[in-house]
Coordinates of C-alpha atoms in Angstrom, one line a residue:
X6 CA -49.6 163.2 173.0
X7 CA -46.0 163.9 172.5
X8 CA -46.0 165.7 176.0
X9 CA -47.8 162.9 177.7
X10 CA -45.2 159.9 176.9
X11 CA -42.0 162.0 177.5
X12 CA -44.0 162.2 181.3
X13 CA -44.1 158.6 181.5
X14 CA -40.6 157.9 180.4
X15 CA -39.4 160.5 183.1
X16 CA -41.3 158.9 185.7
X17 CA -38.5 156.3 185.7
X18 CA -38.1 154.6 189.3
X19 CA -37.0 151.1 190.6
X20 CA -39.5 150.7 193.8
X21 CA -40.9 147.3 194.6
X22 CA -44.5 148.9 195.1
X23 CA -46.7 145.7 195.1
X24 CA -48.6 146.6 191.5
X25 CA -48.5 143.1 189.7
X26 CA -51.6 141.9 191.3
X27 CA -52.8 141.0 188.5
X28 CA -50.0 139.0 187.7
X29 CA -50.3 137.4 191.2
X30 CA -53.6 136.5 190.8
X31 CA -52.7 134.1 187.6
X32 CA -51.5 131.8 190.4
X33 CA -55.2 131.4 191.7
X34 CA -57.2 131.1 188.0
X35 CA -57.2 127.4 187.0
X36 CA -57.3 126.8 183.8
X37 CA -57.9 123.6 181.3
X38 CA -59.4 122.3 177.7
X39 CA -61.8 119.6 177.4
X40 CA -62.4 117.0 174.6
X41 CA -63.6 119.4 172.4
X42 CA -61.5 122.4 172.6
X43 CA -63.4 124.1 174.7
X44 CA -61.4 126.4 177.6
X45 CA -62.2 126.4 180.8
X46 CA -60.8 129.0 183.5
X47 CA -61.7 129.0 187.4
X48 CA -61.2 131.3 190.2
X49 CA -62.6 128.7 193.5
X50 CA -64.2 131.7 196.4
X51 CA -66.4 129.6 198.5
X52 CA -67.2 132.8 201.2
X53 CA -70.1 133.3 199.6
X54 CA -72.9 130.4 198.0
X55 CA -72.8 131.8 194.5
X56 CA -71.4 131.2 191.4
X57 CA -70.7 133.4 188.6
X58 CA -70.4 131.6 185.0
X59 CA -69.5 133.3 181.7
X60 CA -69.6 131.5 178.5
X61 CA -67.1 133.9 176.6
X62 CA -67.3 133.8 172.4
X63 CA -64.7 135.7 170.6
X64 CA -67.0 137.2 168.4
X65 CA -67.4 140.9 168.5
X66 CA -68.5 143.8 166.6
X67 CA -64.5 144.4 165.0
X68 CA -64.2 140.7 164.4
X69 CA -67.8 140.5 161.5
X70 CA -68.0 142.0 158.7
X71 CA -69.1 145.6 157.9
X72 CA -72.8 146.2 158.3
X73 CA -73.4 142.6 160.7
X74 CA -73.4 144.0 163.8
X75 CA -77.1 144.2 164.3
X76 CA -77.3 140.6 162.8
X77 CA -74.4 140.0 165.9
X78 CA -76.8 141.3 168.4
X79 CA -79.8 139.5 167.6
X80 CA -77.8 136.2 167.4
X81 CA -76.1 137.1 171.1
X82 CA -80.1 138.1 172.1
X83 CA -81.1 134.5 171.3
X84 CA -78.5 132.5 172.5
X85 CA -80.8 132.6 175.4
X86 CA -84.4 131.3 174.3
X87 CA -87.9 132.5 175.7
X88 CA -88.4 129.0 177.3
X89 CA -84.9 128.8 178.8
X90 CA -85.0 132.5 180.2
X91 CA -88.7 131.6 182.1
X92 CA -86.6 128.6 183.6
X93 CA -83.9 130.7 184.6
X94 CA -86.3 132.9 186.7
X95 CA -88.5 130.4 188.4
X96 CA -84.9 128.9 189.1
X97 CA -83.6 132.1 190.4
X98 CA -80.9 132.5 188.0
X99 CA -80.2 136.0 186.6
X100 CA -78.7 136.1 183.6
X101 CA -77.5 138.4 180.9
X102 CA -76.4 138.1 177.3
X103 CA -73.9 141.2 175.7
X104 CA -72.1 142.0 172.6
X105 CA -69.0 143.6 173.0
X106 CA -66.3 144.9 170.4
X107 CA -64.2 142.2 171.3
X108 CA -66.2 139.5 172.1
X109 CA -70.1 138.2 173.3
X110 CA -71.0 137.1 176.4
X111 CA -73.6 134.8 178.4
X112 CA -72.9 135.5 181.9
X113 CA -75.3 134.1 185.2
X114 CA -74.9 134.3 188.7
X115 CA -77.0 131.0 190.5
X116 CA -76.6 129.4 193.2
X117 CA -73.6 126.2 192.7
X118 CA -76.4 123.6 192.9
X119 CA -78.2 124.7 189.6
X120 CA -74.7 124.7 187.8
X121 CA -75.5 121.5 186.2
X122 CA -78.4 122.2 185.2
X123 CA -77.8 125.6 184.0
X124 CA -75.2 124.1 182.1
X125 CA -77.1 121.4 180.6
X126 CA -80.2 123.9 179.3
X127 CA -77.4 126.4 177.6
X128 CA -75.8 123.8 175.8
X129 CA -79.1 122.5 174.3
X130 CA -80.0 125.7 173.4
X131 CA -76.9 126.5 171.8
X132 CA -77.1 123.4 169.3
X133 CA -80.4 124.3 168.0
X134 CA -80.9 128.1 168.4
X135 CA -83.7 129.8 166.4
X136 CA -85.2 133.0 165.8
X137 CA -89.1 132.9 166.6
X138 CA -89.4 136.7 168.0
X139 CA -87.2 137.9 165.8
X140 CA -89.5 141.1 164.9
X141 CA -90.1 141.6 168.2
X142 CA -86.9 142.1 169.0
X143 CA -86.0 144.3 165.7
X144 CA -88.4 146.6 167.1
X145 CA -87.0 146.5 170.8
X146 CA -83.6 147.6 168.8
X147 CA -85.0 150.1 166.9
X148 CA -86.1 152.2 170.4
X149 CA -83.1 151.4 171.9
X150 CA -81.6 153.2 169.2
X151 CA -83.5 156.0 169.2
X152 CA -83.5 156.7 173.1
X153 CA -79.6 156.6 172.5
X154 CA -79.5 159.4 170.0
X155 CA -81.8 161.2 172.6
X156 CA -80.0 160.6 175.6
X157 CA -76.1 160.2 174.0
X158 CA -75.1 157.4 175.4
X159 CA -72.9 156.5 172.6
X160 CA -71.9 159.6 171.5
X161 CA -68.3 158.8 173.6
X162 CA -67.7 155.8 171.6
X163 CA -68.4 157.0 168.1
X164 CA -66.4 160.3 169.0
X165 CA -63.5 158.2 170.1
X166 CA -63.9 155.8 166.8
X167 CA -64.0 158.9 164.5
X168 CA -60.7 160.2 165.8
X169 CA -58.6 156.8 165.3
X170 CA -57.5 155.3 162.0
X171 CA -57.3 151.3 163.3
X172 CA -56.0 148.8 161.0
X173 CA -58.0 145.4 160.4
X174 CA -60.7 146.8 162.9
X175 CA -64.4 147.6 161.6
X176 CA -65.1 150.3 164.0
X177 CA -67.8 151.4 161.4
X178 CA -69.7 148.3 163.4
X179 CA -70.1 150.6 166.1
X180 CA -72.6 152.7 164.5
X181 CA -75.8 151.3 163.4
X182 CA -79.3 152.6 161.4
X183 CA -82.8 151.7 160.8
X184 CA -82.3 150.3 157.5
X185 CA -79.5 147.7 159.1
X186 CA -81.9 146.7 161.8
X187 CA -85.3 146.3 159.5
X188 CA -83.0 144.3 156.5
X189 CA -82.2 141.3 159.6
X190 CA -84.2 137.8 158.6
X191 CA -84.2 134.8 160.6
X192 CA -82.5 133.2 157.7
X193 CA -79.8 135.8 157.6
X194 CA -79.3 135.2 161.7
X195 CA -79.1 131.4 161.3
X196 CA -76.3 131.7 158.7
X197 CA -74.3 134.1 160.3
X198 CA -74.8 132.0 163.9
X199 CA -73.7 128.8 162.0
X200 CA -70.6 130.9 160.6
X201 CA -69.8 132.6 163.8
X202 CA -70.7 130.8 166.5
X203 CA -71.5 127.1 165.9
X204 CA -67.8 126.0 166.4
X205 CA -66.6 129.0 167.6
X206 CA -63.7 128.2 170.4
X207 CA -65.5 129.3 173.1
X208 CA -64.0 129.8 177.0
X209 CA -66.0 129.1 180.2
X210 CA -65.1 131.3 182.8
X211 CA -66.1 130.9 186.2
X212 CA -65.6 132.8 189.7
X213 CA -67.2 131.2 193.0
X214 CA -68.0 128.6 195.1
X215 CA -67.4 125.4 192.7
X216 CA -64.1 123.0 193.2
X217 CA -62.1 122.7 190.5
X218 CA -62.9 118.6 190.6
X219 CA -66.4 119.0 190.5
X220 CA -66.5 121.4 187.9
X221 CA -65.0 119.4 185.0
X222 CA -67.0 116.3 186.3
X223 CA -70.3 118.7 185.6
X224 CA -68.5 120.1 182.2
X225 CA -67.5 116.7 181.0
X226 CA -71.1 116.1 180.8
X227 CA -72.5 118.7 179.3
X228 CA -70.2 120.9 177.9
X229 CA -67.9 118.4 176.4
X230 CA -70.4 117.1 174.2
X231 CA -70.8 120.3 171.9
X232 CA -69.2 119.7 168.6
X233 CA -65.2 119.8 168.5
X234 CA -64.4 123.7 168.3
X235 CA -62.7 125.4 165.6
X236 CA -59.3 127.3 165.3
X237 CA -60.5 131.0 165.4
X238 CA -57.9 133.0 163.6
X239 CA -57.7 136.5 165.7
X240 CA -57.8 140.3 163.8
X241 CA -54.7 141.7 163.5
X242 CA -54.7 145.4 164.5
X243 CA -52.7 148.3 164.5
X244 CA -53.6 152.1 165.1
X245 CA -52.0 153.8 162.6
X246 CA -51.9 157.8 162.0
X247 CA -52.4 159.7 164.8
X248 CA -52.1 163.0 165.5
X249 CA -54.1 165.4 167.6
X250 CA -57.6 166.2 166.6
X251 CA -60.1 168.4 168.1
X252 CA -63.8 167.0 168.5
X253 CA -66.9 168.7 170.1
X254 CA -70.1 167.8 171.0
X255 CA -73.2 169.7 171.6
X256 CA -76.4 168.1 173.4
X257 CA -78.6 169.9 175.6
X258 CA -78.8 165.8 176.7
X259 CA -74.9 165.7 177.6
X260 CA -72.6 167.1 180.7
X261 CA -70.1 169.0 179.8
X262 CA -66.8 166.9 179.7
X263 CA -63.8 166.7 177.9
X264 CA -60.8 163.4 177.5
X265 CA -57.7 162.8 176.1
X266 CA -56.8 160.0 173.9
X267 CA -53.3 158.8 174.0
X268 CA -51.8 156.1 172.2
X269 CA -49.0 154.0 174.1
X270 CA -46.2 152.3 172.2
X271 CA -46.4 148.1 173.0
X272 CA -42.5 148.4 173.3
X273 CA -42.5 149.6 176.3
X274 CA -43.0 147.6 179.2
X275 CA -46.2 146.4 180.1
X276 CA -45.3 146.0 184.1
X277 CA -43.4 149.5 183.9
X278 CA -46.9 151.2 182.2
X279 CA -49.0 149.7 185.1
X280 CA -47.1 150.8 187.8
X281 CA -46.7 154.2 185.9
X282 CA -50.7 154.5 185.7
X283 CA -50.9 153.5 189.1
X284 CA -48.8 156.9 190.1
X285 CA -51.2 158.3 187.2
X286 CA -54.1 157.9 188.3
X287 CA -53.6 158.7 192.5
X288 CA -52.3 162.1 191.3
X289 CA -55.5 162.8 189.3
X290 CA -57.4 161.6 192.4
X291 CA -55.2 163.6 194.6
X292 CA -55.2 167.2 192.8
X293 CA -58.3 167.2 190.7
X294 CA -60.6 165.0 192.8
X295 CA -60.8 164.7 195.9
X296 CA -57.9 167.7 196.9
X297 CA -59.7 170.4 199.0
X298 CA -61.4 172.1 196.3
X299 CA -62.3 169.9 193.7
X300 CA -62.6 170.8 190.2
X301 CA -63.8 167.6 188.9
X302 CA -67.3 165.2 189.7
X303 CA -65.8 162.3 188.0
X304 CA -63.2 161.0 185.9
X305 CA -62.9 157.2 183.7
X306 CA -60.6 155.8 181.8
X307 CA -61.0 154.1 178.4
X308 CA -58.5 151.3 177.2
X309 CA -57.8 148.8 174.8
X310 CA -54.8 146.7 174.5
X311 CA -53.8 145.3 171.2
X312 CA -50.5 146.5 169.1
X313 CA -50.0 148.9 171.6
X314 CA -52.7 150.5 173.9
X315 CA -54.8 152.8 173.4
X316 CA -55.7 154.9 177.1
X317 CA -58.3 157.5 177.4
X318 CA -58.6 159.8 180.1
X319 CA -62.3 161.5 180.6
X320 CA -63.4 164.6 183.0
X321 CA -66.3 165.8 184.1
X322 CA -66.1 168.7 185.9
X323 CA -68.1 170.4 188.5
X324 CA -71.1 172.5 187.8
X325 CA -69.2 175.7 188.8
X326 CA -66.0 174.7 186.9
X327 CA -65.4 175.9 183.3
X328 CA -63.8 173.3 180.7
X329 CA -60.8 175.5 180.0
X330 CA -59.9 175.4 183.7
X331 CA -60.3 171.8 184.1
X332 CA -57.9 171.9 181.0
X333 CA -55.6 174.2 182.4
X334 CA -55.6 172.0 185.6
X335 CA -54.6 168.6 183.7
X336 CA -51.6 170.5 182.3
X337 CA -50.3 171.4 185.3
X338 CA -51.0 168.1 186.5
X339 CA -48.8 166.6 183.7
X340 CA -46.4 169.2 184.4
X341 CA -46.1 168.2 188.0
X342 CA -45.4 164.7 186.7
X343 CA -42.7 165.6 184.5
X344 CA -40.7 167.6 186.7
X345 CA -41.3 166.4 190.4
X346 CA -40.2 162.8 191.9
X347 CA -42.1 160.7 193.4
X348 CA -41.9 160.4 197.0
X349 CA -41.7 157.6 199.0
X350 CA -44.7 158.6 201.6
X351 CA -46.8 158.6 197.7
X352 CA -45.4 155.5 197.1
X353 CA -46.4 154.0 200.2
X354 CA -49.8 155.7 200.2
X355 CA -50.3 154.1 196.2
X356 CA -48.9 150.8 197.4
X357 CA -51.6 150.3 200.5
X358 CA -54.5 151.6 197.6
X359 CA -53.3 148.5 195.2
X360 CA -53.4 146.1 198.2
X361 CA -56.7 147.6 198.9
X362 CA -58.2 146.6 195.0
X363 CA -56.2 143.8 195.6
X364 CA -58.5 142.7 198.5
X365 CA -61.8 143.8 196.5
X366 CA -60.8 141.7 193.4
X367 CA -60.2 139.1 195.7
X368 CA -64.0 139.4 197.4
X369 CA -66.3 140.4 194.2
X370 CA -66.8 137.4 192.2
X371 CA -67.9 140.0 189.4
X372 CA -65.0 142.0 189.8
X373 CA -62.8 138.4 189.9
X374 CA -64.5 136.9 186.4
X375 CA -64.6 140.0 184.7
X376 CA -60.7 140.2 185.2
X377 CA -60.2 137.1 184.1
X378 CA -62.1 137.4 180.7
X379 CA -60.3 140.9 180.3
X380 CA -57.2 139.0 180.5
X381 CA -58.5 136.2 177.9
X382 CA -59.9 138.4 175.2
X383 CA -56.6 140.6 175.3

């Protein structure tokens, strides 16, 4: 850890390399509030006929209380009726609904003529939910849970939430059990809903072809007639008590892997850190990726940015490459950082990548609305 920041405050440099693109692209999200309090953020792209459209509640599973998340879940799984989802596929609307630790999510791509109407059927529902498959949907939970405890698909998470000590967070909500999922009534979901969600400040986020005039005109009438929102008073967090801890996994279900979790101070400079990852991650591209033997199949990063951030590095290396090489490798890659400069053909070569992303955000409406609602819930 210790090693890790004293690389990133040597890799001091005063380039203009191009990096705030995400900065830059504030310019093109407008924003605005209706009546109600409701937000409203839009990124116009008419290339394409299609609309992306993300109704964004900050409820998550560290914003309820201990042992609610499944009760979360089953609220964000009906926002969306049985009725309204049969519409939304004889209307060719996909659609999804997702609980995140930070917030839950209706998002749908359609086509910009059923906007309106989309609109209109989501804010009826919404009113008035209810809970009429409510078993049904207990039981869909319970086998999701227990193909992930045969498969390890969350095994990352509740390894990364075992190792950090995080103030005014309930990462225990990442874990769940039978006993939490059978003990959910409709009557406890309707509570929590009204509690939660009812006049929870909600933000609309959309990314395509929709004007800006138009879409409040279509908002004004639907949206605007929800009941007036509610302040939402946001966790305070702080990871507290780090140090380095060792955790291993076994699963004959599980690739062999390993990460690094780093905490970054929130004094330093956000714009510096960005550019500083940028140079980051080209050099784990360059030497352990993609160099002419490489030693890794894949690599992701994990972070969160409240009271600091949090980044995680993860490596998967290649079926002929041993974990303690791959380890071995990452040292000398941090080494390298340390002690070499950066060069300006590298910093040329990492400026014409960022343009590059730059020109993918600008294209994906996926890509565009999920940066946008990245940028909201942090």
């Amino acid at each position: 850890m210790r090693k890790f920041i004293s690389v990133l405050f040597l890799c001091i440099f005063t380039c203009g390399i191009g990096l705030s693109q995400q900065n830059q692209q504030v310019r093109y999200v407008k924003e605005s509030v209706l009546s109600n309090g409701v937000k409203v953020m839009l990124k116009e792209d008419f290339r394409t006929p299609l609309v992306v459209v993300g109704f964004v509640f900050p409820v998550g599973l560290f914003n309820v209380p201990i042992g609610c998340q499944n009760i979360l879940k089953l609220v964000a799984a009906n926002l969306i009726n049985q009725k309204l989802s049969k519409y939304f596929k004889t209307s060719s609307i996909s659609y999804s609904t997702e609980v995140h630790k930070e917030y839950t999510e209706i998002i749908a791509i359609m086509h910009p003529s059923d906007l309106k109407d989309f609109f209109i059927a989501v804010c009826e529902n919404i009113s008035e939910i209810s809970f009429e498959n409510l078993e049904i949907q207990k039981k869909q939970m319970l086998i999701d849970k227990k193909l992930d405890e045969i498969t390890g698909v969350n095994v990352f998470d509740e390894c990364l939430f075992s190792a950090i000590d995080v103030d005014g967070i309930n990462t225990v909500n990442i874990l769940s059990s039978e006993v939490s999922i059978t003990s959910v009534t409709g009557q406890k979901c309707q509570d929590f809903y009204d509690k939660y969600f009812k006049r929870s400040p909600f933000t609309v986020i959309i990314s395509g072809a929709v004007g800006y005039k138009s879409l409040i005109k279509i908002l004004q009438t639907t949206v605007s007639g929800l009941p007036k929102r509610e302040l939402y008073t946001v966790v305070n967090r702080k990871y507290k008590n780090f140090c380095e801890k060792n955790i291993s996994v076994i699963s004959k279900f599980l690739g062999n892997g390993v990460g690094y979790v780093y905490w970054i101070p929130n004094e330093i400079d956000s714009k510096f850190s960005d550019i500083y990852f940028e140079i980051f991650n080209y050099r784990i591209r360059k030497f352990l990726l993609t160099n002419s033997y490489p030693i890794i199949s894949g690599c992701f990063y994990y972070d969160f940015s409240d009271g600091g951030s949090v980044q995680c590095v993860y490596f998967s290396p290649k079926s002929d490459v041993s974990l303690k090489r791959v380890k071995s490798s990452y040292d000398e890659l941090l080494y390298r950082m340390a002690e070499e400069k950066i060069s300006a053909e590298e910093l040329e070569e990492i400026s014409k990548n960022a343009q590059m992303d730059l020109q993918f955000f600008s294209s994906d409406l996926i890509d565009a609305y999920q940066k946008i609602c990245d940028a909201y819930v942090s």
